[in-house]
Amino acid sequence: MSAIISLQDRGIVEIAGADATKFLHNLVTNDISKLVPGEARFCALLAPQGKILVDFLVFVEGDGETRRYLLDCPSSLEPDLLRRLGMYKLRAAVRVTSRSDEFAAFAVLGEARPDIPALAMARDPRSETLGWRLIAPRGAKAENAREDYEAARIAAGVPQGGVDFAYGAAFPHEANMDLLAGVDFTKGCYIGQEVVSRTKHRNLVRKRVTPYHVDGEAPAPGTKVMAGEIEIGVAGSHSGDRGLALVRLDRLADAMAAGTILTAGGASLDFVVGRAAG
């Protein structure tokens, strides 16, 4: 059986009430109206200018008036998420509650469905190689194998907010949300939708979090990525000989075409363009 990995840096927010589906669907980047128990959606709440304020995985439990949504979000951003959801609630029949004292997020790598009690469980929608994501009672038995999850995440090219991109400064395309099933381009209006749609249809993506391989020690997060004397981006998270960096795509393409060695903190980086680092 695969290890149950505790994700202690995640919080759990519950959205319930008669208007919960409409409320959440009209706010986030993905289609919530079609979400069913046993599935999860990768979503973000954006600023009106289209930049990511907080990203999260959404699960649904129950049906009809008992239907409720569980958001698996960064714990550091949970207070701000609760505040923003409360601000948008207005007169909607919706209850927004923190459940982080009771429940926690866990990951299980591998194909087989975990045989463990959970409030909600689904395949991670961002990548098949990330296995299962679940919400279970806090204190559930788990193994100290976070490094295995980080290695799988980085190999799949899945960025982590706050390390690989800055919340409040990055657009969904820059964080690869369009490549990781995090944006529904057919669902209609939501906050920031016009900017996201325009970026896609006008091909305005200038930067992306891009995987790389390194021979030797990977650069620390925040290290500048250089093509000769030209700065093309900044390094993010890494595991072993793999890492992620937010780079200017045009400068990366020019450097690769010219055979320019790409470096960060003295390490030579080999970027993997157009696919995950695995």
Coordinates of N, CA and C in Angstrom, one line a residue, residues 29 31 34 39-40 62 163 187 217 223 274:
T29 N -12.2 29.8 -11.4 CA -11.8 29.6 -12.8 C -12.3 28.3 -13.4
D31 N -15.3 24.8 -13.7 CA -16.7 24.5 -13.7 C -17.0 23.7 -12.4
K34 N -20.7 21.0 -12.5 CA -20.7 19.6 -12.9 C -19.9 18.7 -12.0
E39 N -14.9 13.2 -7.3 CA -14.1 14.0 -8.2 C -13.6 15.2 -7.5
A40 N -12.6 15.8 -8.1 CA -12.1 17.1 -7.5 C -11.8 18.0 -8.7
G62 N -22.5 15.2 -0.7 CA -23.9 15.3 -0.5 C -24.6 15.8 -1.7
V163 N 6.3 29.7 -3.9 CA 7.6 29.3 -4.2 C 7.9 29.4 -5.7
K187 N -17.0 28.0 -19.5 CA -18.0 28.1 -18.4 C -18.7 29.5 -18.3
E217 N 24.0 20.3 -7.8 CA 23.0 20.9 -6.8 C 22.1 21.9 -7.4
T223 N 16.7 32.2 -6.9 CA 17.9 32.5 -7.7 C 17.6 32.9 -9.1
G274 N 7.5 22.2 -23.0 CA 6.3 21.6 -23.6 C 5.9 20.3 -23.0

